[in-house]
Short mmCIF file of C-alpha atoms in Angstrom, two decimals:
data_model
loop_
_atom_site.label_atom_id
_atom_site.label_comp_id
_atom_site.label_asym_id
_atom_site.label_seq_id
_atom_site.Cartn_x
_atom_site.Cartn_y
_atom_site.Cartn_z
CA UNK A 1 -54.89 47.29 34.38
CA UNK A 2 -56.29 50.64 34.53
CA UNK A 3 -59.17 51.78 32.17
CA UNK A 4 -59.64 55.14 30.21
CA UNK A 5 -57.42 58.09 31.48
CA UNK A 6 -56.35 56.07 34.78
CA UNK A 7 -53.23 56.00 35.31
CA UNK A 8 -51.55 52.33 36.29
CA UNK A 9 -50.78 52.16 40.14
CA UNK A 10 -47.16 51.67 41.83
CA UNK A 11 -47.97 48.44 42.49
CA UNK A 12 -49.17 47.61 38.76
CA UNK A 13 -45.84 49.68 37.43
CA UNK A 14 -44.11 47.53 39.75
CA UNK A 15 -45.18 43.55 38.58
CA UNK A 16 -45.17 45.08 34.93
CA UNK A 17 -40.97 46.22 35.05
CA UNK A 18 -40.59 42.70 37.49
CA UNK A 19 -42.50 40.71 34.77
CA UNK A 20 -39.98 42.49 32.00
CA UNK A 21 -36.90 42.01 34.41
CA UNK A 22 -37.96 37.99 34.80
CA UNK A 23 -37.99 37.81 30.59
CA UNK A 24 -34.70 40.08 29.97
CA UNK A 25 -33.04 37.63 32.19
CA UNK A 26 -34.59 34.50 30.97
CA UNK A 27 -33.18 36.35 26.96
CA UNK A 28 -29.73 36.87 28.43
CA UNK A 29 -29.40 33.27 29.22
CA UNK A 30 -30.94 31.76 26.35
CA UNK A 31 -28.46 34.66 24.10
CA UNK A 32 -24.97 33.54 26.41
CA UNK A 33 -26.33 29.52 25.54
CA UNK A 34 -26.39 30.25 22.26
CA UNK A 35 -23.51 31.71 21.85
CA UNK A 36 -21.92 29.14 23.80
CA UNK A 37 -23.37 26.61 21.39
CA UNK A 38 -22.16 28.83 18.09
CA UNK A 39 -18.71 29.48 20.17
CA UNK A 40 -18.68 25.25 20.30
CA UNK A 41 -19.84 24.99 16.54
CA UNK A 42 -17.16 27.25 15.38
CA UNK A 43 -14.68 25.14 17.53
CA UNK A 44 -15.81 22.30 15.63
CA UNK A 45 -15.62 23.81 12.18
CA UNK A 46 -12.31 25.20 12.37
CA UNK A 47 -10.60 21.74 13.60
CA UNK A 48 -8.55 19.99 11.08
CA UNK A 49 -4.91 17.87 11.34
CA UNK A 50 -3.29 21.70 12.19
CA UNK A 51 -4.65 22.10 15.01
CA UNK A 52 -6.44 18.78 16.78
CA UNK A 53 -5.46 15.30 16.73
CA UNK A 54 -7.38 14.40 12.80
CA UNK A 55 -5.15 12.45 10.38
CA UNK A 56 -4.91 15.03 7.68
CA UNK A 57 -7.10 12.46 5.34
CA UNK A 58 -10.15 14.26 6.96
CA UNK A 59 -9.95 17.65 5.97
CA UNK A 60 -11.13 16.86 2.80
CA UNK A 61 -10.12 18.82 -0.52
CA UNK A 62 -9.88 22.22 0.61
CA UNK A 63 -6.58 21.73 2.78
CA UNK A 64 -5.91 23.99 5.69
CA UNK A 65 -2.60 26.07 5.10
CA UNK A 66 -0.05 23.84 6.92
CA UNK A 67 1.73 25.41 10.21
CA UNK A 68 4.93 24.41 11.10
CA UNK A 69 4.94 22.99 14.59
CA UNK A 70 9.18 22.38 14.29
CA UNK A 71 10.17 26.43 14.23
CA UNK A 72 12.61 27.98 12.09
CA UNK A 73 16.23 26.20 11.38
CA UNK A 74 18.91 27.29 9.43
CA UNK A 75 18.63 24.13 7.22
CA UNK A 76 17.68 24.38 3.68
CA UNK A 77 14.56 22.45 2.11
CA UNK A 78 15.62 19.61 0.53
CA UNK A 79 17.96 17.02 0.99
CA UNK A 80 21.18 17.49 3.81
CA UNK A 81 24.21 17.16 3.22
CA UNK A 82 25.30 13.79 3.63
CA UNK A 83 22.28 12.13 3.00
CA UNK A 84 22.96 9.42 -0.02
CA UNK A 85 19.81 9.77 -2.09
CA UNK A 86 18.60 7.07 -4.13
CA UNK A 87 19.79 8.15 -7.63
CA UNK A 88 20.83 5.36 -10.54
CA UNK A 89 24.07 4.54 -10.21
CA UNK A 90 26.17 2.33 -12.96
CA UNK A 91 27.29 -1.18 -11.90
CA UNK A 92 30.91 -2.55 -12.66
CA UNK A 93 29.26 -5.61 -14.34
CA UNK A 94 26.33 -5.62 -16.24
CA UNK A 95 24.96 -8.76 -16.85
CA UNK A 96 24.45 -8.19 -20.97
CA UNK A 97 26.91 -5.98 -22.79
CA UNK A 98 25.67 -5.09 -26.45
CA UNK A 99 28.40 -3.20 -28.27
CA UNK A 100 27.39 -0.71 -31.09
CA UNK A 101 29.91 -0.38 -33.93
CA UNK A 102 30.11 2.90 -36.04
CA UNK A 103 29.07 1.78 -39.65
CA UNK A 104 31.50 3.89 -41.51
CA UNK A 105 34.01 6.98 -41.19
CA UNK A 106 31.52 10.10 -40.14
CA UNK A 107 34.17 12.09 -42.65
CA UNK A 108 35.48 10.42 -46.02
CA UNK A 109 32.77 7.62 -46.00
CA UNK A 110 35.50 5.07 -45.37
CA UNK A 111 34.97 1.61 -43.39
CA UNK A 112 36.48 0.67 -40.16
CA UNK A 113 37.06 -2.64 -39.96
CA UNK A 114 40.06 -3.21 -37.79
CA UNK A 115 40.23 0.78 -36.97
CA UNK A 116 41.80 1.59 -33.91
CA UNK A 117 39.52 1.92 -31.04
CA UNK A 118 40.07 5.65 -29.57
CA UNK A 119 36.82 5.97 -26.96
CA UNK A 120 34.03 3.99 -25.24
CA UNK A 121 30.95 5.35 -23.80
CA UNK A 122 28.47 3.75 -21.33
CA UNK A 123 25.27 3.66 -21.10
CA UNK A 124 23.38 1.43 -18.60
CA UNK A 125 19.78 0.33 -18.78
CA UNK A 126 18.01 -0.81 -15.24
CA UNK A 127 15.18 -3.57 -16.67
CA UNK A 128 13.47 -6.53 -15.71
CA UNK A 129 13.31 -9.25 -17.93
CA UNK A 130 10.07 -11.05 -19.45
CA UNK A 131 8.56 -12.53 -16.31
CA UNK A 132 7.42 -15.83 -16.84
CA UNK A 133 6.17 -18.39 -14.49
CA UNK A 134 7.98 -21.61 -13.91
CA UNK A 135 6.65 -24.93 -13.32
CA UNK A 136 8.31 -27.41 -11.69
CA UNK A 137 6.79 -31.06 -11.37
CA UNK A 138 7.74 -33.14 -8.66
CA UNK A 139 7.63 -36.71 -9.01
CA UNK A 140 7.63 -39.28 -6.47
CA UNK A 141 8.96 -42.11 -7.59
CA UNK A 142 7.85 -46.08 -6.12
CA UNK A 143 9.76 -49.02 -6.89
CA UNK A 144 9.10 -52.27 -5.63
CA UNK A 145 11.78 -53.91 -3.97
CA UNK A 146 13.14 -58.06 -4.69
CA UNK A 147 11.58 -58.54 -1.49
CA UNK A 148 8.13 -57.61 -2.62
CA UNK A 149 8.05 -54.13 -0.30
CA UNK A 150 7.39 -51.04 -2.52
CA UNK A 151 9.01 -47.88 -1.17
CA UNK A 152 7.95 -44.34 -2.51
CA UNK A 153 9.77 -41.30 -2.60
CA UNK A 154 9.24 -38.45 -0.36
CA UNK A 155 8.51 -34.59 -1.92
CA UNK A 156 10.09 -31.53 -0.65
CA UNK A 157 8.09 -30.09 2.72
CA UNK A 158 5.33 -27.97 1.33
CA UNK A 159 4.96 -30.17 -2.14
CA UNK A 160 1.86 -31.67 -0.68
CA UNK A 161 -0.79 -30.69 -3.24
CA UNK A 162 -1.43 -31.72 -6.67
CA UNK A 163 -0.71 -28.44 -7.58
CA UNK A 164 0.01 -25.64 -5.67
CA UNK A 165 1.83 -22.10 -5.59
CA UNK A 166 5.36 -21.45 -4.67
CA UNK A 167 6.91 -19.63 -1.90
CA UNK A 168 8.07 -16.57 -4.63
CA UNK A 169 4.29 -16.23 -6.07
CA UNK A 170 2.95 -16.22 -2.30
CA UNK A 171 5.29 -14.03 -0.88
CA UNK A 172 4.45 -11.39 -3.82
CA UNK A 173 0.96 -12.50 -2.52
CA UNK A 174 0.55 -11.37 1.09
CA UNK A 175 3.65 -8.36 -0.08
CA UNK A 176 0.82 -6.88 -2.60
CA UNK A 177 -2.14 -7.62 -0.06
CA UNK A 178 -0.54 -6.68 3.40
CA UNK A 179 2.22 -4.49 2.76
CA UNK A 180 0.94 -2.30 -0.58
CA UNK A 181 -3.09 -2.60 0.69
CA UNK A 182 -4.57 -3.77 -2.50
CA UNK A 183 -8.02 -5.56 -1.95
CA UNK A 184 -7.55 -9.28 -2.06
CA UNK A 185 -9.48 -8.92 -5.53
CA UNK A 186 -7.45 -6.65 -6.74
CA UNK A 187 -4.18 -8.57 -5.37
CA UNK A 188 -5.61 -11.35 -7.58
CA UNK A 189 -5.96 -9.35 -10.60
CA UNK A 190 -2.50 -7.93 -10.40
CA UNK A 191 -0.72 -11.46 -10.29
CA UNK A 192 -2.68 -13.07 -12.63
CA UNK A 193 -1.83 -10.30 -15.55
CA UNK A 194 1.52 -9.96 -14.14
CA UNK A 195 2.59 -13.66 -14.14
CA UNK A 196 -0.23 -14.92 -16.71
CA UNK A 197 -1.79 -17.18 -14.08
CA UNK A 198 -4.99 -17.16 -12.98
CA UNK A 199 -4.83 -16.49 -9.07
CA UNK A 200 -8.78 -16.06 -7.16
CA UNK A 201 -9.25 -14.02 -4.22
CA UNK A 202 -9.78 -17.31 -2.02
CA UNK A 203 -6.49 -17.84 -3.21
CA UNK A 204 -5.32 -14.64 -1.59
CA UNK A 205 -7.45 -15.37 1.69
CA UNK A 206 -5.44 -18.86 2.04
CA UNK A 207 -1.86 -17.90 1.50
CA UNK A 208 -2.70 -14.82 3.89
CA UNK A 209 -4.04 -16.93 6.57
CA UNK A 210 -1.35 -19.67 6.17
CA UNK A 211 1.61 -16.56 6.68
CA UNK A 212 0.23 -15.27 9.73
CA UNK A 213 -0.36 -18.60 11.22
CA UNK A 214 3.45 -19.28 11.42
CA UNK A 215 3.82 -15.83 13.54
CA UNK A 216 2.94 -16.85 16.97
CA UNK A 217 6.12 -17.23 17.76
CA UNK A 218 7.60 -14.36 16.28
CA UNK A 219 5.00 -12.18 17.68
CA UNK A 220 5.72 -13.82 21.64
CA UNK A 221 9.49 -13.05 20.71
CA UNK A 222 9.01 -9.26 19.48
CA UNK A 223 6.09 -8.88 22.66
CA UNK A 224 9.53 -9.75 25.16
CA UNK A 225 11.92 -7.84 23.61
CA UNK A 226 9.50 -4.55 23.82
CA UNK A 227 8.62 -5.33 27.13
CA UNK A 228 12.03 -5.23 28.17
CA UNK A 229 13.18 -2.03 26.62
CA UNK A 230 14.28 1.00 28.10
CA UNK A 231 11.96 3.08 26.41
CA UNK A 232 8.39 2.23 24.09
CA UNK A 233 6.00 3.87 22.24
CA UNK A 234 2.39 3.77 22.52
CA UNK A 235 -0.76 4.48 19.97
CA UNK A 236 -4.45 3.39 19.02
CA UNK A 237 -6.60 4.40 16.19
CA UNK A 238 -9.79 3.01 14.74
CA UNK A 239 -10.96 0.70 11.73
CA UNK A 240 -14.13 -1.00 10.70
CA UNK A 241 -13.86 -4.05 10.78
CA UNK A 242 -16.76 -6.74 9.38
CA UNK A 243 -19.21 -3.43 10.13
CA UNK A 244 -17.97 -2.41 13.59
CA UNK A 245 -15.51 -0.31 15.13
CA UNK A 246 -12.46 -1.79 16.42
CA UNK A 247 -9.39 -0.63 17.26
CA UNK A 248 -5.93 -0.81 16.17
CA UNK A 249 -3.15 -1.01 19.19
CA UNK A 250 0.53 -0.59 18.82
CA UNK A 251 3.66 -1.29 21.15
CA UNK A 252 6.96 -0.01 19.05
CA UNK A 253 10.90 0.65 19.61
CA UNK A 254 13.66 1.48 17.49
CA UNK A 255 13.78 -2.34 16.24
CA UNK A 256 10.54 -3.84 17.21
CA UNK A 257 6.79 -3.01 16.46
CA UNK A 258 3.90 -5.18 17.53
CA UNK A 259 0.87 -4.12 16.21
CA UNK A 260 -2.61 -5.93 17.16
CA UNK A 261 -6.43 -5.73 16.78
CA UNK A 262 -9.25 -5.40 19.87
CA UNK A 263 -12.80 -4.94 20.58
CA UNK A 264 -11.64 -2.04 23.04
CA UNK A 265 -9.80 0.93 22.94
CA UNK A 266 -8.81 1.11 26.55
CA UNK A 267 -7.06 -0.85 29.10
CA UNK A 268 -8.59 -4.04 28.44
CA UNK A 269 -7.42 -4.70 25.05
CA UNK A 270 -3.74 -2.95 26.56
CA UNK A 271 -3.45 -5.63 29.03
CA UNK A 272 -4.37 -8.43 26.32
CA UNK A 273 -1.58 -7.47 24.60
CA UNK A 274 0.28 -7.91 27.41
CA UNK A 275 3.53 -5.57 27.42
CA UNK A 276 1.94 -2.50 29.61
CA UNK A 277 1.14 -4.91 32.17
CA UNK A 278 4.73 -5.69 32.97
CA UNK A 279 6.37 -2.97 31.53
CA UNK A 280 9.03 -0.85 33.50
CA UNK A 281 10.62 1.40 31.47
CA UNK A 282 9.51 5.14 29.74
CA UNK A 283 5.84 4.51 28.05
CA UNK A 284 5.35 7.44 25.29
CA UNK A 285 1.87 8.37 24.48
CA UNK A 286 -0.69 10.40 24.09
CA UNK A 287 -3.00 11.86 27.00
CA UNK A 288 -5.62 9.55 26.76
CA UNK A 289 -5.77 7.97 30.37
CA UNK A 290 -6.35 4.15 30.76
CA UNK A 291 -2.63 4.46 29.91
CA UNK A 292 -2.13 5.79 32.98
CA UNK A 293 -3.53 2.65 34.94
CA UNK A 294 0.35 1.12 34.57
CA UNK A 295 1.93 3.10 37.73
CA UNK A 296 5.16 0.50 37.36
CA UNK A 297 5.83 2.67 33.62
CA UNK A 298 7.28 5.93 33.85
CA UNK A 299 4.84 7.91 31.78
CA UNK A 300 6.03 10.71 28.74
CA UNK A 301 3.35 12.32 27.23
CA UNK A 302 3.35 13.47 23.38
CA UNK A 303 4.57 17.26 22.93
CA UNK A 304 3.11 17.06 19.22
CA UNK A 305 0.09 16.33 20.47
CA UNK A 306 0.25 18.84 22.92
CA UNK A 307 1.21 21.48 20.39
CA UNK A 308 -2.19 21.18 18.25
CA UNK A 309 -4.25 21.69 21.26
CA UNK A 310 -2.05 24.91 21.67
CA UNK A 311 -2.71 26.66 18.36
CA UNK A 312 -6.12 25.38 18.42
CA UNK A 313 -6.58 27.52 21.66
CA UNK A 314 -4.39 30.80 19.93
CA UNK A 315 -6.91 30.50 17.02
CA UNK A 316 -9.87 30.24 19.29
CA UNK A 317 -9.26 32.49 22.18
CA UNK A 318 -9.22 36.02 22.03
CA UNK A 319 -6.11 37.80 23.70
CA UNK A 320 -5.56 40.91 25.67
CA UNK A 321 -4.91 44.27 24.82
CA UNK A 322 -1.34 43.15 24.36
CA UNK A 323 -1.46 40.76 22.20
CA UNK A 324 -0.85 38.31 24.64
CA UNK A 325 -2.13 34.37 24.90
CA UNK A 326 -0.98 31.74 27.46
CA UNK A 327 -1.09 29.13 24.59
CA UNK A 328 1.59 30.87 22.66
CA UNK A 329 3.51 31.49 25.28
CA UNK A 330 3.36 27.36 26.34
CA UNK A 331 3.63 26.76 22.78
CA UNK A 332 6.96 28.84 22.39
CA UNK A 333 8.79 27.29 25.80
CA UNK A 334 8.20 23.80 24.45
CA UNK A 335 9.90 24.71 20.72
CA UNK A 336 12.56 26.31 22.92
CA UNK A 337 13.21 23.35 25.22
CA UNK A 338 13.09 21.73 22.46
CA UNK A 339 15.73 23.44 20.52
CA UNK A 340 18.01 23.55 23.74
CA UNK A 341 17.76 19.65 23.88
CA UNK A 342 18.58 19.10 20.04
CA UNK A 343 21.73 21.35 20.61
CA UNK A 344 22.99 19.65 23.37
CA UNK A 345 22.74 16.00 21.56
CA UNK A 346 24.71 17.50 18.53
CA UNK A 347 26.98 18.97 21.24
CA UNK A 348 27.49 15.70 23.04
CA UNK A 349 26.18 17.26 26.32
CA UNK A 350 24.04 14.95 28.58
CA UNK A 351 21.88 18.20 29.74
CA UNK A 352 20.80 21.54 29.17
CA UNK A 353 22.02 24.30 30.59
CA UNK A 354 19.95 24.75 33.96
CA UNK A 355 19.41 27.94 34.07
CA UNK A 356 17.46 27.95 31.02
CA UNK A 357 15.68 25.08 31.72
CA UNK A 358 14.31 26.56 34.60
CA UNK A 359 13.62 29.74 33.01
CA UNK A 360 11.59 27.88 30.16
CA UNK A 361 9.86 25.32 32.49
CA UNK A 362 8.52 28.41 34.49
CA UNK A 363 7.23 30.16 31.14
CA UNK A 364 4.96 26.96 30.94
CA UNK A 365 3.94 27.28 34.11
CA UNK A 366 3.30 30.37 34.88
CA UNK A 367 1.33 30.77 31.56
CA UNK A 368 -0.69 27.41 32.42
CA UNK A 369 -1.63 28.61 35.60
CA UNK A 370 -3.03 32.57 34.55
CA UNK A 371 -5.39 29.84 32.12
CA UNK A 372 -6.22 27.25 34.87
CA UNK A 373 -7.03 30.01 37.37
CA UNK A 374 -9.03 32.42 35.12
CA UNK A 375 -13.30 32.09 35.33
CA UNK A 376 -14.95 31.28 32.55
CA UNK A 377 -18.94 32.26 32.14
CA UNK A 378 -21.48 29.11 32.90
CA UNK A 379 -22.15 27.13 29.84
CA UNK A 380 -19.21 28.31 27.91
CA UNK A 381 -17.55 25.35 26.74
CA UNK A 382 -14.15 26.34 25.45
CA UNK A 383 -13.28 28.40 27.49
CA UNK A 384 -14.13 25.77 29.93
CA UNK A 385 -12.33 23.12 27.36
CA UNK A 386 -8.62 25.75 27.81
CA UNK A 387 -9.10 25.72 31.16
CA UNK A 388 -9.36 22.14 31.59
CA UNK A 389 -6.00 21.94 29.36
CA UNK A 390 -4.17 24.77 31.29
CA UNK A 391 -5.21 22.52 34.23
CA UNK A 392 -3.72 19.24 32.99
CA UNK A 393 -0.94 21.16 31.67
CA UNK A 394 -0.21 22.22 35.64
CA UNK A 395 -0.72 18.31 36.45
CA UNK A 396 1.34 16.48 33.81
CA UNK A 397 4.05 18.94 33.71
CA UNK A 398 6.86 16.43 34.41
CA UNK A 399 5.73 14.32 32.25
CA UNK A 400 5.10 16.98 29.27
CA UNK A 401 8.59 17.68 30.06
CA UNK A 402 10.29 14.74 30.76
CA UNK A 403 12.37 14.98 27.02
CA UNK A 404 14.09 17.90 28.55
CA UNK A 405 15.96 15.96 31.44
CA UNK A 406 16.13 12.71 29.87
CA UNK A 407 17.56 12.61 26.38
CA UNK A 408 16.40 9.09 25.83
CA UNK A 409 12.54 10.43 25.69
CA UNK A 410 11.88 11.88 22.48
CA UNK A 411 9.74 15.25 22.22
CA UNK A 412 7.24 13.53 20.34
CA UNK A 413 5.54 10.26 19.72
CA UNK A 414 5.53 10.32 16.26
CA UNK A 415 7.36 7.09 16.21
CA UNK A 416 4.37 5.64 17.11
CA UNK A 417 2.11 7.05 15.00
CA UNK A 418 4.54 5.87 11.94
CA UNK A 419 3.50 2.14 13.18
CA UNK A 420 -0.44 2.61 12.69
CA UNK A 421 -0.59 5.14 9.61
CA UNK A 422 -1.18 1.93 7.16
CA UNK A 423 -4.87 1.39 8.70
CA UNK A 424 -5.40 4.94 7.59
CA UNK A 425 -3.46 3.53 4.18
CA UNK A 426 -5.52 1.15 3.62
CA UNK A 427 -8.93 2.42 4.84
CA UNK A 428 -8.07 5.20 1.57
CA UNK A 429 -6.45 2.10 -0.43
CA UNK A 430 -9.04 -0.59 0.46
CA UNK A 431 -11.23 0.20 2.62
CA UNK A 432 -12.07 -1.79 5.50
CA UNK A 433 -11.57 -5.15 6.56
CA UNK A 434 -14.48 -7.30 6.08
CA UNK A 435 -13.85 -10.18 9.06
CA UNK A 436 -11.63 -10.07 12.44
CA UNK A 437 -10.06 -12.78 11.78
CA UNK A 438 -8.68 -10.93 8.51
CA UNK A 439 -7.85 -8.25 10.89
CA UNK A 440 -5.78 -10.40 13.01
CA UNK A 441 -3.51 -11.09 10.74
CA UNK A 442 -3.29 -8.28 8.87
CA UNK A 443 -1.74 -6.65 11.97
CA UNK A 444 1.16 -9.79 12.91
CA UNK A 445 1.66 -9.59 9.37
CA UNK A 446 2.63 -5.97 9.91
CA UNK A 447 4.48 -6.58 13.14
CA UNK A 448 6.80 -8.73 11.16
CA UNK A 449 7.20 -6.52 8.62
CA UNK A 450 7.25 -3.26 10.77
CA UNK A 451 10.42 -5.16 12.27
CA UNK A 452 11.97 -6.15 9.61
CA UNK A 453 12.00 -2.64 7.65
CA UNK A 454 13.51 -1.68 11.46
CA UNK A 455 16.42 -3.85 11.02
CA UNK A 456 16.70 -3.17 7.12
CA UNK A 457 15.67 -6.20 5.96
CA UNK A 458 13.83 -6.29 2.75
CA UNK A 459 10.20 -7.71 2.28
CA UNK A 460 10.14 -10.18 -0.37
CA UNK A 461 13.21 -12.28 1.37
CA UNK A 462 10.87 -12.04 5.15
CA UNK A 463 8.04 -12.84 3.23
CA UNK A 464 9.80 -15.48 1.54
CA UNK A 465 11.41 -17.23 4.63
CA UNK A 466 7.61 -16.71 6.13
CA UNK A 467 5.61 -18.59 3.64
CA UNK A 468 8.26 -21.33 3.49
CA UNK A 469 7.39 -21.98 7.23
CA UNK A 470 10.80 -19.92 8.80
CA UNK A 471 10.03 -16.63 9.45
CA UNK A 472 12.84 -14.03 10.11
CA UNK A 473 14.11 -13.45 13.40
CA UNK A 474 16.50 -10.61 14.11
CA UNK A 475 19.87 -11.15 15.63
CA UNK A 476 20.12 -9.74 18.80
CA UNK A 477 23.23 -9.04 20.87
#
């Protein structure tokens, strides 16, 4: 560097503005990493159930403003018509009638004994009566023959205990623990001040394990039947189980639901369950992709799904000068298609019109491929994160679509979702499970009820037959 009045050479002027050149650059890619990074952070922030795949039980007490993925109908809130509520209604024969006589004459004072009876009004109470438990003792009776051979009677099957519990007490049992999600010590506190009977949560444990022990059968049966069907729904979601994360696998029609527990989320713990494997039909699930290791299933993948991803890109991606986004524009050809299809069931049409459906199906397109094709700066991760769903958008496209040309695929696969909300019940009720082996058969338990509240059967009568060594089996045609 020059000294005193000298003035710096070319070659001096020249490494000094490289020098500065080498650090603006270096600045401009730390600044377009960090934004990047705060871009990503944002992302992060902003998810919730509205727009990502989170249950709604994680965004906490301040409750994003819910969004309507369904669009506008021209239905009311409320209940339709036609639908037949689940209001009191009087029976024809009560089973106590208490009659209450008029003391005297509301006028002159006079009595009415033997007055003529002029009106009559009812008035029903719904109430259950003192419960009590009941003890019944059996007794086996030996008596000793002439010949000298004593013979003893036999008890009832399941009267093999000095003293034991019922099939009614441990149906309400596994009912209360499996099917409301109270902790086996709280299970045990409800039916002892309930019934007045001291029940301990071993207790629970054993009656628990005993019920799910008679459901290898059932759960063989239901694996068939879904195996078989035309079309099945597919989901997974996590629980802790005994300190670990596991994960919580479910198979589900219209009138069957198998539900089971597994070390893995992917295809290993789908091919122990065995119906992917050798399924045929329309599978309906979500993008995650070891389901896509079954090339014998036709493959439908969840719009709703699809749908939160969309507004999570309108929220996060800036538009044009227009006003335009390709998410919304995806986003409004699915509710579209989706409208067309729900018209043509109530119609009693077996398709769409074509002409729309191709108009729609190339507003998806078209949109999807303006995202997949558009560059996106080096380290920018959503825009890198839209493109990569613009780009499976383009590659899945049948399947996205497949509700629209076959009316047995629904739009959705909230049907299986339905099936594995209870582990998010009962991590809120309960929390988690404290052994697999609890796990286990918490979930057959679930299959067998999941199936039975498909085919309208009540509970407490499954639960009954179950714990009395018959579980339910639905009548098929």
């Amino acid at each position: 560097m020059p000294t005193g009045n000298e003035l710096p050479s070319y070659d001096e002027l020249a490494a000094l503005v490289a020098q500065q050149a080498q650090v603006i650059n270096e600045l401009r890619t730390r600044v377009a990493a960090l934004e990047a990074e705060n871009a990503e952070l944002k992302r992060r922030l902003g998810m919730n159930s509205t727009n990502s795949s989170q249950p709604p039980s994680t965004d906490g007490l301040a409750k994003p403003v819910r969004k309507s993925l369904r669009g506008k109908t021209s239905r009311r809130p409320g209940g339709q018509a036609g639908h037949p509520g689940s209001t009191l209604t009087p029976v024809a024969v009560p089973d106590e009638v208490i009659r209450h006589e008029p003391a005297a004459c509301g006028g002159c004072g006079g009595g009415l004994t033997g007055a003529a009876q002029v009106g009559l009004t009812r008035r029903q109470v719904f109430d259950l009566p003192e419960i009590t438990v009941r003890v019944t003792e059996h007794q086996a009776v030996a008596r000793q023959c002439g010949c000298g051979t004593v013979t003893c009677g036999v008890a009832p099957d399941g009267v093999d205990a000095p003293v034991s519990y019922g099939p009614r007490i441990a149906a309400i049992t596994v009912y209360l623990y499996v099917a409301q999600f109270l902790s086996k010590k709280r299970t045990a506190q409800a039916l002892a001040e309930l019934f007045g009977t001291p029940v301990s949560t071993g207790t629970v444990s054993a009656i628990t394990r005993r019920a799910a022990a008679g459901l290898g059968g059932f759960r063989e049966w239901v694996r068939e039947r879904i195996t078989a069907s035309e079309v099945v729904h597919f989901d997974e979601t996590g629980l802790r189980v005994a300190g670990q994360l596991r994960w919580v696998h479910s198979a589900s029609t219209g009138k069957y639901a198998l539900i089971w527990v597994h070390d893995k989320r992917g295809r290993v713990a789908m091919d122990a369950a065995g119906v992917l494997p050798a399924f045929t039909g329309i599978a309906v699930h979500d993008a995650w992709a070891p389901y896509d290791c079954y090339p014998a299933a036709t493959h439908a993948l969840c719009n709703a799904h699809l749908l939160r991803e969309l507004v999570a890109v309108v929220e996060q991606a800036s538009s044009d000068e227009r006003g335009w986004c390709w998410a919304e524009q995806v986003r409004t050809a699915l509710l579209e298609l989706k409208t067309l299809v729900e018209q043509a069931i109530a119609e009693g049409t077996s398709a769409i019109d074509a002409t729309l459906l191709a108009r729609h199906t190339g507003y998806v397109r078209s949109a999807a491929l303006i995202a997949a094709n558009t560059a996106c700066q080096p380290g920018d991760t959503v825009a890198a994160r839209h493109r990569a769903l613009a780009r499976r958008i383009l590659d899945r496209q049948t399947d996205y679509l497949r509700f629209a040309t076959d009316f047995r695929v629904p739009f959705d696969n909230n049907a299986a979702e339905r099936e594995i909300r209870m582990v998010r019940l009962r991590e809120k009720v309960s929390g988690c499970l404290r052994t697999l082996t609890g796990a286990h058969d918490f979930a057959a338990i679930r299959s067998y009820l999941a199936t039975a509240a498909k085919h309208g059967m009540g509970f407490l009568h499954v639960l009954t037959e179950l714990v009395q060594g018959n579980p339910w089996l639905p009548v098929t045609t």
